PDB file of C-alpha atoms in Angstrom:
ATOM      1  CA  MET Z 772       0.000   0.000   0.000  1.00  0.00           C
ATOM      2  CA  VAL Z 773       1.210   3.486  -0.891  1.00  0.00           C
ATOM      3  CA  TRP Z 774       0.318   6.621   1.060  1.00  0.00           C
ATOM      4  CA  SER Z 775      -0.049   9.962  -0.708  1.00  0.00           C
ATOM      5  CA  GLY Z 776       0.289  11.862   2.545  1.00  0.00           C
ATOM      6  CA  GLU Z 777       1.983  11.482   5.884  1.00  0.00           C
ATOM      7  CA  ILE Z 778       1.210  12.221   9.483  1.00  0.00           C
ATOM      8  CA  GLY Z 779       2.134  15.833  10.059  1.00  0.00           C
ATOM      9  CA  SER Z 780       1.931  18.138  13.043  1.00  0.00           C
ATOM     10  CA  LEU Z 781      -1.787  18.850  12.533  1.00  0.00           C
ATOM     11  CA  GLU Z 782      -2.753  15.169  12.388  1.00  0.00           C
ATOM     12  CA  LEU Z 783      -0.521  14.398  15.366  1.00  0.00           C
ATOM     13  CA  PHE Z 784      -2.147  17.212  17.343  1.00  0.00           C
ATOM     14  CA  PHE Z 785      -5.656  15.814  16.802  1.00  0.00           C
ATOM     15  CA  ILE Z 786      -4.528  12.280  17.668  1.00  0.00           C
ATOM     16  CA  ILE Z 787      -3.021  13.462  20.952  1.00  0.00           C
ATOM     17  CA  LEU Z 788      -6.076  15.609  21.700  1.00  0.00           C
ATOM     18  CA  PHE Z 789      -8.418  12.702  20.999  1.00  0.00           C
ATOM     19  CA  GLY Z 790      -6.354  10.376  23.172  1.00  0.00           C
ATOM     20  CA  PHE Z 791      -6.171  12.860  26.066  1.00  0.00           C
ATOM     21  CA  PHE Z 792      -9.914  13.474  26.252  1.00  0.00           C
ATOM     22  CA  TYR Z 793     -10.763   9.793  25.935  1.00  0.00           C
ATOM     23  CA  VAL Z 794      -8.366   8.806  28.695  1.00  0.00           C
ATOM     24  CA  LEU Z 795     -10.012  11.491  30.829  1.00  0.00           C
ATOM     25  CA  TYR Z 796     -13.453  10.183  29.826  1.00  0.00           C
ATOM     26  CA  ILE Z 797     -12.509   6.579  30.715  1.00  0.00           C
ATOM     27  CA  PHE Z 798     -11.115   7.670  34.086  1.00  0.00           C
ATOM     28  CA  ARG Z 799     -14.271   9.575  35.041  1.00  0.00           C
ATOM     29  CA  THR Z 800     -16.560   6.774  33.820  1.00  0.00           C
ATOM     30  CA  VAL Z 801     -14.729   4.088  35.805  1.00  0.00           C
ATOM     31  CA  ARG Z 802     -14.687   6.238  38.930  1.00  0.00           C
ATOM     32  CA  ALA Z 803     -18.394   7.011  38.648  1.00  0.00           C
ATOM     33  CA  ALA Z 804     -19.278   3.364  38.050  1.00  0.00           C
ATOM     34  CA  LYS Z 805     -17.293   2.240  41.093  1.00  0.00           C
ATOM     35  CA  ALA Z 806     -18.909   4.893  43.241  1.00  0.00           C
ATOM     36  CA  LEU Z 807     -22.369   3.716  42.154  1.00  0.00           C
ATOM     37  CA  GLY Z 808     -21.444   0.059  42.321  1.00  0.00           C
ATOM     38  CA  THR Z 809     -22.342  -0.624  38.678  1.00  0.00           C
ATOM     39  CA  THR Z 810     -20.500  -2.225  35.786  1.00  0.00           C
ATOM     40  CA  TYR Z 811     -18.517  -0.121  33.356  1.00  0.00           C
ATOM     41  CA  ARG Z 812     -17.234  -2.772  30.945  1.00  0.00           C
ATOM     42  CA  ARG Z 813     -19.870  -1.997  28.279  1.00  0.00           C
ATOM     43  CA  VAL Z 814     -18.508   1.537  27.943  1.00  0.00           C
ATOM     44  CA  PHE Z 815     -15.379   0.063  26.418  1.00  0.00           C
ATOM     45  CA  TYR Z 816     -17.439  -1.177  23.451  1.00  0.00           C
ATOM     46  CA  LYS Z 817     -18.261   2.425  22.619  1.00  0.00           C
ATOM     47  CA  ILE Z 818     -14.669   3.457  23.147  1.00  0.00           C
ATOM     48  CA  ALA Z 819     -13.383   0.733  20.814  1.00  0.00           C
ATOM     49  CA  LEU Z 820     -15.945   1.766  18.190  1.00  0.00           C
ATOM     50  CA  ARG Z 821     -14.951   5.441  18.333  1.00  0.00           C
ATOM     51  CA  VAL Z 822     -11.233   4.708  18.289  1.00  0.00           C
ATOM     52  CA  THR Z 823     -11.808   2.563  15.208  1.00  0.00           C
ATOM     53  CA  TYR Z 824     -13.630   5.174  13.145  1.00  0.00           C
ATOM     54  CA  PHE Z 825     -11.299   7.931  14.294  1.00  0.00           C
ATOM     55  CA  THR Z 826      -8.400   5.790  13.047  1.00  0.00           C
ATOM     56  CA  LEU Z 827     -10.238   5.238   9.759  1.00  0.00           C
ATOM     57  CA  PHE Z 828     -10.616   9.019   9.344  1.00  0.00           C
ATOM     58  CA  ILE Z 829      -6.873   9.470   9.825  1.00  0.00           C
ATOM     59  CA  LEU Z 830      -6.117   6.709   7.299  1.00  0.00           C
ATOM     60  CA  ALA Z 831      -8.487   8.272   4.733  1.00  0.00           C
ATOM     61  CA  LEU Z 832      -6.763  11.608   5.248  1.00  0.00           C
ATOM     62  CA  LEU Z 833      -3.391  10.020   4.470  1.00  0.00           C
ATOM     63  CA  GLY Z 834      -4.667   8.859   1.053  1.00  0.00           C
ATOM     64  CA  PRO Z 835      -4.079   5.087   0.890  1.00  0.00           C
ATOM     65  CA  SER Z 836      -3.395   3.798  -2.638  1.00  0.00           C
ATOM     66  CA  PHE Z 837      -3.407   0.136  -3.627  1.00  0.00           C
ATOM     67  CA  GLY Z 838      -4.180  -1.920  -6.706  1.00  0.00           C
ATOM     68  CA  GLU Z 839      -2.064  -1.085  -9.769  1.00  0.00           C
ATOM     69  CA  SER Z 840      -3.340  -0.158 -13.237  1.00  0.00           C
ATOM     70  CA  SER Z 841      -1.694   1.027 -16.459  1.00  0.00           C
ATOM     71  CA  LYS Z 842      -2.302   4.510 -17.832  1.00  0.00           C
ATOM     72  CA  GLU Z 843      -1.136   6.002 -21.122  1.00  0.00           C
ATOM     73  CA  ILE Z 844       0.419   9.440 -20.760  1.00  0.00           C
ATOM     74  CA  LYS Z 845       0.447  11.557 -23.913  1.00  0.00           C
ATOM     75  CA  SER Z 846       2.410  14.746 -24.532  1.00  0.00           C
ATOM     76  CA  ILE Z 847       0.573  16.979 -27.008  1.00  0.00           C
ATOM     77  CA  GLY Z 848       1.585  20.460 -28.137  1.00  0.00           C
ATOM     78  CA  LYS Z 849       2.316  22.900 -30.936  1.00  0.00           C
ATOM     79  CA  ASP Z 850       5.472  24.451 -32.386  1.00  0.00           C
ATOM     80  CA  ILE Z 851       5.182  28.218 -32.777  1.00  0.00           C
ATOM     81  CA  PHE Z 852       7.854  30.418 -34.378  1.00  0.00           C
ATOM     82  CA  VAL Z 853       7.368  34.170 -33.954  1.00  0.00           C
ATOM     83  CA  ALA Z 854       9.190  36.385 -36.476  1.00  0.00           C
ATOM     84  CA  ILE Z 855       9.316  40.016 -35.346  1.00  0.00           C
ATOM     85  CA  ASP Z 856      10.352  43.003 -37.447  1.00  0.00           C
ATOM     86  CA  LEU Z 857      13.083  45.061 -35.746  1.00  0.00           C
ATOM     87  CA  SER Z 858      13.495  47.758 -38.397  1.00  0.00           C
ATOM     88  CA  GLU Z 859      13.768  51.355 -37.102  1.00  0.00           C
ATOM     89  CA  SER Z 860      10.125  52.049 -37.900  1.00  0.00           C
ATOM     90  CA  MET Z 861       9.193  49.850 -34.939  1.00  0.00           C
ATOM     91  CA  ASN Z 862      10.368  52.745 -32.740  1.00  0.00           C
ATOM     92  CA  ALA Z 863       7.450  54.856 -33.966  1.00  0.00           C
ATOM     93  CA  PHE Z 864       5.143  55.895 -31.126  1.00  0.00           C
ATOM     94  CA  ASP Z 865       1.734  56.031 -32.796  1.00  0.00           C
ATOM     95  CA  ILE Z 866       1.146  52.931 -30.621  1.00  0.00           C
ATOM     96  CA  GLN Z 867       2.153  53.825 -27.068  1.00  0.00           C
ATOM     97  CA  PRO Z 868       4.778  53.682 -25.730  1.00  0.00           C
ATOM     98  CA  THR Z 869       6.241  52.476 -29.047  1.00  0.00           C
ATOM     99  CA  ARG Z 870       5.254  49.802 -31.535  1.00  0.00           C
ATOM    100  CA  LEU Z 871       8.091  47.553 -30.393  1.00  0.00           C
ATOM    101  CA  GLU Z 872       7.353  47.923 -26.679  1.00  0.00           C
ATOM    102  CA  LYS Z 873       3.687  47.155 -27.305  1.00  0.00           C
ATOM    103  CA  ILE Z 874       4.630  44.036 -29.273  1.00  0.00           C
ATOM    104  CA  LYS Z 875       6.984  42.901 -26.494  1.00  0.00           C
ATOM    105  CA  PHE Z 876       4.133  43.180 -24.007  1.00  0.00           C
ATOM    106  CA  GLU Z 877       1.744  41.248 -26.266  1.00  0.00           C
ATOM    107  CA  LEU Z 878       4.357  38.556 -26.952  1.00  0.00           C
ATOM    108  CA  LYS Z 879       4.518  37.811 -23.243  1.00  0.00           C
ATOM    109  CA  GLU Z 880       0.737  37.362 -23.271  1.00  0.00           C
ATOM    110  CA  ILE Z 881       1.088  34.898 -26.151  1.00  0.00           C
ATOM    111  CA  VAL Z 882       3.808  33.000 -24.285  1.00  0.00           C
ATOM    112  CA  ASP Z 883       1.581  32.734 -21.207  1.00  0.00           C
ATOM    113  CA  ALA Z 884      -1.344  31.537 -23.331  1.00  0.00           C
ATOM    114  CA  PHE Z 885       0.674  28.631 -24.796  1.00  0.00           C
ATOM    115  CA  SER Z 886       2.688  27.537 -21.783  1.00  0.00           C
ATOM    116  CA  SER Z 887       2.572  23.845 -22.797  1.00  0.00           C
ATOM    117  CA  ASP Z 888       3.803  24.490 -26.362  1.00  0.00           C
ATOM    118  CA  ARG Z 889       7.260  25.113 -27.779  1.00  0.00           C
ATOM    119  CA  ILE Z 890       7.865  28.683 -28.918  1.00  0.00           C
ATOM    120  CA  GLY Z 891      10.812  30.140 -30.827  1.00  0.00           C
ATOM    121  CA  LEU Z 892      11.762  33.705 -31.719  1.00  0.00           C
ATOM    122  CA  ILE Z 893      13.237  35.116 -34.950  1.00  0.00           C
ATOM    123  CA  MET Z 894      14.209  38.769 -35.362  1.00  0.00           C
ATOM    124  CA  PHE Z 895      14.610  40.382 -38.768  1.00  0.00           C
ATOM    125  CA  SER Z 896      14.799  43.459 -40.962  1.00  0.00           C
ATOM    126  CA  ASN Z 897      16.282  42.631 -44.363  1.00  0.00           C
ATOM    127  CA  GLU Z 898      18.166  39.746 -42.683  1.00  0.00           C
ATOM    128  CA  ALA Z 899      16.931  37.203 -40.157  1.00  0.00           C
ATOM    129  CA  TYR Z 900      18.470  35.747 -37.000  1.00  0.00           C
ATOM    130  CA  VAL Z 901      17.258  33.169 -34.484  1.00  0.00           C
ATOM    131  CA  GLN Z 902      16.940  34.979 -31.185  1.00  0.00           C
ATOM    132  CA  CYS Z 903      15.608  31.903 -29.352  1.00  0.00           C
ATOM    133  CA  PRO Z 904      15.145  28.350 -30.736  1.00  0.00           C
ATOM    134  CA  LEU Z 905      11.987  26.368 -30.046  1.00  0.00           C
ATOM    135  CA  THR Z 906      11.804  25.898 -26.290  1.00  0.00           C
ATOM    136  CA  TYR Z 907       9.487  25.007 -23.428  1.00  0.00           C
ATOM    137  CA  ASP Z 908      11.455  27.360 -21.147  1.00  0.00           C
ATOM    138  CA  LYS Z 909       9.100  30.316 -20.924  1.00  0.00           C
ATOM    139  CA  SER Z 910      11.305  32.201 -18.459  1.00  0.00           C
ATOM    140  CA  ALA Z 911      14.197  32.196 -20.936  1.00  0.00           C
ATOM    141  CA  LEU Z 912      11.852  33.140 -23.764  1.00  0.00           C
ATOM    142  CA  ASN Z 913      10.472  36.111 -21.829  1.00  0.00           C
ATOM    143  CA  LEU Z 914      14.038  37.216 -21.125  1.00  0.00           C
ATOM    144  CA  PHE Z 915      14.850  37.152 -24.854  1.00  0.00           C
ATOM    145  CA  ILE Z 916      11.672  39.101 -25.589  1.00  0.00           C
ATOM    146  CA  GLU Z 917      12.656  41.755 -23.059  1.00  0.00           C
ATOM    147  CA  THR Z 918      16.029  42.300 -24.757  1.00  0.00           C
ATOM    148  CA  LEU Z 919      14.556  42.921 -28.233  1.00  0.00           C
ATOM    149  CA  ASN Z 920      15.539  46.268 -29.729  1.00  0.00           C
ATOM    150  CA  THR Z 921      16.103  47.746 -33.183  1.00  0.00           C
ATOM    151  CA  ASN Z 922      19.896  47.811 -32.762  1.00  0.00           C
ATOM    152  CA  LEU Z 923      20.106  44.003 -32.912  1.00  0.00           C
ATOM    153  CA  VAL Z 924      19.698  43.809 -36.712  1.00  0.00           C
ATOM    154  CA  PRO Z 925      20.887  45.871 -39.717  1.00  0.00           C
ATOM    155  CA  ASN Z 926      18.376  48.565 -40.650  1.00  0.00           C
ATOM    156  CA  THR Z 927      18.483  48.659 -44.433  1.00  0.00           C
ATOM    157  CA  GLY Z 928      14.882  47.794 -45.276  1.00  0.00           C
ATOM    158  CA  THR Z 929      12.346  45.073 -44.597  1.00  0.00           C
ATOM    159  CA  ASP Z 930      12.301  41.659 -46.243  1.00  0.00           C
ATOM    160  CA  PHE Z 931       9.802  39.006 -45.159  1.00  0.00           C
ATOM    161  CA  GLY Z 932      11.591  36.280 -47.134  1.00  0.00           C
ATOM    162  CA  PRO Z 933      14.546  35.519 -44.784  1.00  0.00           C
ATOM    163  CA  PRO Z 934      12.506  35.133 -41.545  1.00  0.00           C
ATOM    164  CA  LEU Z 935       9.860  33.005 -43.272  1.00  0.00           C
ATOM    165  CA  LYS Z 936      12.535  30.796 -44.862  1.00  0.00           C
ATOM    166  CA  MET Z 937      14.370  30.437 -41.559  1.00  0.00           C
ATOM    167  CA  ALA Z 938      11.172  29.599 -39.651  1.00  0.00           C
ATOM    168  CA  LEU Z 939      10.187  27.099 -42.341  1.00  0.00           C
ATOM    169  CA  ASP Z 940      13.580  25.362 -42.203  1.00  0.00           C
ATOM    170  CA  LYS Z 941      13.707  25.213 -38.415  1.00  0.00           C
ATOM    171  CA  ILE Z 942      10.152  24.040 -37.970  1.00  0.00           C
ATOM    172  CA  SER Z 943      10.318  21.444 -40.784  1.00  0.00           C
ATOM    173  CA  ASP Z 944      13.637  19.886 -39.693  1.00  0.00           C
ATOM    174  CA  ASP Z 945      12.330  18.980 -36.240  1.00  0.00           C
ATOM    175  CA  LYS Z 946      12.365  15.197 -35.730  1.00  0.00           C
ATOM    176  CA  GLU Z 947      11.105  15.019 -32.148  1.00  0.00           C
ATOM    177  CA  THR Z 948       7.425  14.465 -32.865  1.00  0.00           C
ATOM    178  CA  VAL Z 949       5.822  11.029 -33.012  1.00  0.00           C
ATOM    179  CA  THR Z 950       3.158  11.754 -35.628  1.00  0.00           C
ATOM    180  CA  ARG Z 951       3.119  13.762 -38.848  1.00  0.00           C
ATOM    181  CA  GLN Z 952       0.004  15.697 -37.947  1.00  0.00           C
ATOM    182  CA  LYS Z 953       0.590  19.354 -38.748  1.00  0.00           C
ATOM    183  CA  SER Z 954       0.442  21.728 -35.801  1.00  0.00           C
ATOM    184  CA  LYS Z 955       3.324  24.004 -36.749  1.00  0.00           C
ATOM    185  CA  ILE Z 956       2.664  27.727 -36.736  1.00  0.00           C
ATOM    186  CA  ILE Z 957       4.500  30.856 -37.878  1.00  0.00           C
ATOM    187  CA  ILE Z 958       3.518  34.331 -36.665  1.00  0.00           C
ATOM    188  CA  LEU Z 959       4.948  37.223 -38.714  1.00  0.00           C
ATOM    189  CA  ILE Z 960       4.857  40.631 -37.016  1.00  0.00           C
ATOM    190  CA  SER Z 961       5.652  43.838 -38.855  1.00  0.00           C
ATOM    191  CA  ASP Z 962       4.488  47.393 -39.508  1.00  0.00           C
ATOM    192  CA  GLY Z 963       5.534  47.892 -43.092  1.00  0.00           C
ATOM    193  CA  GLU Z 964       5.867  46.868 -46.668  1.00  0.00           C
ATOM    194  CA  ASP Z 965       7.837  43.858 -47.837  1.00  0.00           C
ATOM    195  CA  PHE Z 966      10.704  44.777 -50.177  1.00  0.00           C
ATOM    196  CA  GLY Z 967      11.901  41.188 -50.688  1.00  0.00           C
ATOM    197  CA  GLU Z 968      11.694  39.281 -53.978  1.00  0.00           C
ATOM    198  CA  ASN Z 969      11.418  35.683 -52.706  1.00  0.00           C
ATOM    199  CA  THR Z 970       8.540  36.053 -50.251  1.00  0.00           C
ATOM    200  CA  ALA Z 971       5.895  34.707 -52.635  1.00  0.00           C
ATOM    201  CA  SER Z 972       7.780  31.480 -53.387  1.00  0.00           C
ATOM    202  CA  ILE Z 973       8.498  30.851 -49.694  1.00  0.00           C
ATOM    203  CA  ALA Z 974       4.858  31.508 -48.830  1.00  0.00           C
ATOM    204  CA  LYS Z 975       3.866  28.941 -51.445  1.00  0.00           C
ATOM    205  CA  THR Z 976       6.148  26.346 -49.829  1.00  0.00           C
ATOM    206  CA  ILE Z 977       4.645  27.109 -46.433  1.00  0.00           C
ATOM    207  CA  GLU Z 978       1.189  26.547 -47.889  1.00  0.00           C
ATOM    208  CA  GLU Z 979       2.262  23.253 -49.479  1.00  0.00           C
ATOM    209  CA  GLU Z 980       3.792  22.021 -46.208  1.00  0.00           C
ATOM    210  CA  GLY Z 981       0.515  22.668 -44.419  1.00  0.00           C
ATOM    211  CA  ILE Z 982       2.152  25.033 -41.922  1.00  0.00           C
ATOM    212  CA  LYS Z 983      -0.146  27.693 -40.501  1.00  0.00           C
ATOM    213  CA  LEU Z 984       0.970  31.299 -41.107  1.00  0.00           C
ATOM    214  CA  PHE Z 985      -0.594  34.259 -39.321  1.00  0.00           C
ATOM    215  CA  THR Z 986       0.444  37.875 -39.771  1.00  0.00           C
ATOM    216  CA  LEU Z 987       0.128  40.689 -37.249  1.00  0.00           C
ATOM    217  CA  GLY Z 988       0.371  44.327 -38.323  1.00  0.00           C
ATOM    218  CA  ILE Z 989       1.049  47.103 -35.829  1.00  0.00           C
ATOM    219  CA  GLY Z 990       0.737  50.859 -36.311  1.00  0.00           C
ATOM    220  CA  THR Z 991      -1.807  53.405 -37.503  1.00  0.00           C
ATOM    221  CA  ALA Z 992      -2.782  54.904 -40.837  1.00  0.00           C
ATOM    222  CA  GLN Z 993      -1.803  58.357 -39.519  1.00  0.00           C
ATOM    223  CA  GLY Z 994       1.614  57.086 -38.413  1.00  0.00           C
ATOM    224  CA  SER Z 995       4.206  58.999 -36.409  1.00  0.00           C
ATOM    225  CA  LYS Z 996       7.812  60.124 -36.422  1.00  0.00           C
ATOM    226  CA  ILE Z 997      10.595  57.648 -35.659  1.00  0.00           C
ATOM    227  CA  MET Z 998      12.794  58.316 -32.652  1.00  0.00           C
ATOM    228  CA  THR Z 999      16.502  57.489 -33.008  1.00  0.00           C
ATOM    229  CA  GLN Z1000      19.553  58.148 -30.859  1.00  0.00           C
ATOM    230  CA  ARG Z1001      20.179  61.305 -32.938  1.00  0.00           C
ATOM    231  CA  GLY Z1002      16.628  62.590 -32.754  1.00  0.00           C
ATOM    232  CA  PHE Z1003      13.832  61.999 -35.230  1.00  0.00           C
ATOM    233  CA  LYS Z1004      14.772  60.038 -38.334  1.00  0.00           C
ATOM    234  CA  LYS Z1005      15.103  62.096 -41.538  1.00  0.00           C
ATOM    235  CA  ASP Z1006      15.172  61.144 -45.210  1.00  0.00           C
ATOM    236  CA  ASN Z1007      17.846  62.097 -47.765  1.00  0.00           C
ATOM    237  CA  ASN Z1008      16.210  65.493 -48.208  1.00  0.00           C
ATOM    238  CA  GLY Z1009      16.387  66.295 -44.510  1.00  0.00           C
ATOM    239  CA  GLN Z1010      12.655  65.835 -43.961  1.00  0.00           C
ATOM    240  CA  GLU Z1011      11.434  63.992 -40.902  1.00  0.00           C
ATOM    241  CA  VAL Z1012      10.144  60.539 -41.797  1.00  0.00           C
ATOM    242  CA  ILE Z1013       6.559  59.632 -40.954  1.00  0.00           C
ATOM    243  CA  SER Z1014       6.093  55.869 -40.570  1.00  0.00           C
ATOM    244  CA  LYS Z1015       2.603  54.512 -41.284  1.00  0.00           C
ATOM    245  CA  LEU Z1016       1.215  51.014 -41.045  1.00  0.00           C
ATOM    246  CA  ASN Z1017       1.250  49.381 -44.477  1.00  0.00           C
ATOM    247  CA  PRO Z1018      -0.712  46.123 -44.117  1.00  0.00           C
ATOM    248  CA  VAL Z1019      -0.900  45.234 -47.829  1.00  0.00           C
ATOM    249  CA  SER Z1020       2.039  42.801 -47.843  1.00  0.00           C
ATOM    250  CA  LEU Z1021       0.984  41.191 -44.578  1.00  0.00           C
ATOM    251  CA  LYS Z1022      -2.558  40.646 -45.827  1.00  0.00           C
ATOM    252  CA  LYS Z1023      -1.251  39.251 -49.114  1.00  0.00           C
ATOM    253  CA  ILE Z1024       0.960  36.667 -47.391  1.00  0.00           C
ATOM    254  CA  ALA Z1025      -1.839  35.619 -45.044  1.00  0.00           C
ATOM    255  CA  SER Z1026      -4.207  35.193 -47.963  1.00  0.00           C
ATOM    256  CA  ALA Z1027      -1.654  33.232 -50.023  1.00  0.00           C
ATOM    257  CA  THR Z1028      -1.127  30.683 -47.213  1.00  0.00           C
ATOM    258  CA  SER Z1029      -4.779  30.337 -46.129  1.00  0.00           C
ATOM    259  CA  GLY Z1030      -3.839  32.127 -42.931  1.00  0.00           C
ATOM    260  CA  LYS Z1031      -5.304  35.195 -41.257  1.00  0.00           C
ATOM    261  CA  TYR Z1032      -4.252  38.798 -40.814  1.00  0.00           C
ATOM    262  CA  PHE Z1033      -4.561  40.500 -37.424  1.00  0.00           C
ATOM    263  CA  GLU Z1034      -3.866  44.083 -36.434  1.00  0.00           C
ATOM    264  CA  ILE Z1035      -2.951  46.340 -33.535  1.00  0.00           C
ATOM    265  CA  ASN Z1036      -3.809  50.023 -34.062  1.00  0.00           C
ATOM    266  CA  ALA Z1037      -5.082  52.938 -31.981  1.00  0.00           C
ATOM    267  CA  THR Z1038      -8.586  51.455 -31.570  1.00  0.00           C
ATOM    268  CA  GLN Z1039      -8.101  47.746 -32.251  1.00  0.00           C
ATOM    269  CA  ASN Z1040      -6.094  44.940 -30.687  1.00  0.00           C
ATOM    270  CA  ASP Z1041      -6.514  41.521 -32.299  1.00  0.00           C
ATOM    271  CA  VAL Z1042      -4.009  39.650 -30.130  1.00  0.00           C
ATOM    272  CA  GLU Z1043      -6.784  37.891 -28.223  1.00  0.00           C
ATOM    273  CA  LYS Z1044      -8.314  36.797 -31.532  1.00  0.00           C
ATOM    274  CA  LEU Z1045      -4.890  35.544 -32.644  1.00  0.00           C
ATOM    275  CA  ILE Z1046      -4.514  33.529 -29.426  1.00  0.00           C
ATOM    276  CA  ASN Z1047      -7.988  32.026 -29.806  1.00  0.00           C
ATOM    277  CA  THR Z1048      -7.321  31.117 -33.446  1.00  0.00           C
ATOM    278  CA  ILE Z1049      -4.082  29.341 -32.574  1.00  0.00           C
ATOM    279  CA  GLY Z1050      -5.756  27.692 -29.595  1.00  0.00           C
ATOM    280  CA  ASP Z1051      -8.310  26.084 -31.928  1.00  0.00           C
ATOM    281  CA  ILE Z1052      -5.528  24.283 -33.815  1.00  0.00           C
ATOM    282  CA  GLU Z1053      -5.118  20.673 -32.711  1.00  0.00           C
ATOM    283  CA  GLY Z1054      -1.838  19.868 -31.005  1.00  0.00           C
ATOM    284  CA  GLU Z1055       0.639  17.270 -32.224  1.00  0.00           C
ATOM    285  CA  LEU Z1056       1.464  14.050 -30.388  1.00  0.00           C
ATOM    286  CA  ARG Z1057       5.084  14.394 -29.257  1.00  0.00           C
ATOM    287  CA  ASP Z1058       5.504  11.493 -26.902  1.00  0.00           C
ATOM    288  CA  SER Z1059       3.489   8.599 -25.502  1.00  0.00           C
ATOM    289  CA  LYS Z1060       4.362   6.332 -22.600  1.00  0.00           C
ATOM    290  CA  THR Z1061       2.587   3.821 -20.385  1.00  0.00           C
ATOM    291  CA  MET Z1062       2.910   4.181 -16.632  1.00  0.00           C
ATOM    292  CA  ASP Z1063       1.837   1.968 -13.742  1.00  0.00           C
ATOM    293  CA  VAL Z1064      -0.360   3.979 -11.412  1.00  0.00           C
ATOM    294  CA  SER Z1065      -2.229   3.205  -8.209  1.00  0.00           C
ATOM    295  CA  ALA Z1066      -5.501   4.933  -7.349  1.00  0.00           C
ATOM    296  CA  ASN Z1067      -6.249   6.674  -4.073  1.00  0.00           C
ATOM    297  CA  LYS Z1068      -8.794   4.493  -2.245  1.00  0.00           C
ATOM    298  CA  TYR Z1069      -9.492   6.874   0.648  1.00  0.00           C
ATOM    299  CA  TYR Z1070     -13.275   6.582   0.097  1.00  0.00           C
ATOM    300  CA  TYR Z1071     -13.319   2.971   1.352  1.00  0.00           C
ATOM    301  CA  PHE Z1072     -11.945   4.045   4.732  1.00  0.00           C
ATOM    302  CA  LEU Z1073     -14.185   7.115   4.806  1.00  0.00           C
ATOM    303  CA  ALA Z1074     -17.333   5.106   4.038  1.00  0.00           C
ATOM    304  CA  LEU Z1075     -16.536   2.533   6.736  1.00  0.00           C
ATOM    305  CA  ALA Z1076     -15.889   5.320   9.262  1.00  0.00           C
ATOM    306  CA  LEU Z1077     -19.256   6.932   8.468  1.00  0.00           C
ATOM    307  CA  LEU Z1078     -20.980   3.565   8.874  1.00  0.00           C
ATOM    308  CA  LEU Z1079     -19.399   3.112  12.307  1.00  0.00           C
ATOM    309  CA  ILE Z1080     -20.535   6.624  13.296  1.00  0.00           C
ATOM    310  CA  CYS Z1081     -24.119   5.675  12.448  1.00  0.00           C
ATOM    311  CA  ILE Z1082     -23.783   2.502  14.528  1.00  0.00           C
ATOM    312  CA  ASP Z1083     -22.295   4.548  17.379  1.00  0.00           C
ATOM    313  CA  ALA Z1084     -25.221   6.980  17.257  1.00  0.00           C
ATOM    314  CA  ALA Z1085     -27.780   4.146  17.291  1.00  0.00           C
ATOM    315  CA  LEU Z1086     -26.074   2.062  19.998  1.00  0.00           C
ATOM    316  CA  LYS Z1087     -26.864   3.010  23.557  1.00  0.00           C
ATOM    317  CA  VAL Z1088     -24.948   1.661  26.551  1.00  0.00           C
ATOM    318  CA  ARG Z1089     -26.224   2.084  30.085  1.00  0.00           C
ATOM    319  CA  THR Z1090     -23.902   2.147  33.014  1.00  0.00           C
ATOM    320  CA  VAL Z1091     -26.543   2.951  35.651  1.00  0.00           C
ATOM    321  CA  ASN Z1092     -29.746   0.917  36.154  1.00  0.00           C
ATOM    322  CA  ILE Z1093     -32.664   2.641  37.911  1.00  0.00           C
TER     323      ILE Z1093
END
């Protein structure tokens, strides 16, 4: 027999308290019976009954387990790669405090929502880099998210091709899953137009592989200036640059891969919709094992104790005859 609990200080306290009062009760009963010249032996039947069901209560509390059975344990989850645009336009503050800071906050919400899934992080502008590989370690992932800034990548334009290709390669090469059921997801986050030439062909491959692709645009149609270390960003003519959300490329990619486009602007935040959409996707079987388990049979002891209480209530013992 296996016990799920153990006798602690609280249980020990009640056992001692029960024992103390019953010893006191026995002493007073015996003394009274002797003084009246009557028998007191029948009282011990009641005492034995109460000690028995009190013991049964303690045993039920300790959670006795016996009788083994086999149970199949399955590990099911998704693989999610998040590709986030770190071009300088992400420092625009039409979304407070900035587009990038807002995305970092929302990414942590996404991580919390899929705590049992593997999540990876890719940062990009016109080039792409793996910031964090697919991992179950959400603390490490949140730390990587916190360190994201626009100085981590070259700022010479935006190209959706490299991050999509990298995510596709990483997510397709994984050999850890047991089944071939598709539950692999790519989330592409950006605020601007795609200047790459290979995005369409990569999107087609993603569609053929059955990988889910969702895009998330952030910014407003009015836009804002872009803060840099040298002040507001200016173009070649010395004019301050106004960065506006350009969702055309993001919508086009989502449509080409049978995915969905979501948006964060001044009046709309679709992150919750994105989380719900991903949550509806069936997870993939990663691992399956059979374990021998024993069930907690506390209810047998509890039922017997309750039965003895009913008998105790119905049984009457007289120590004095009138």
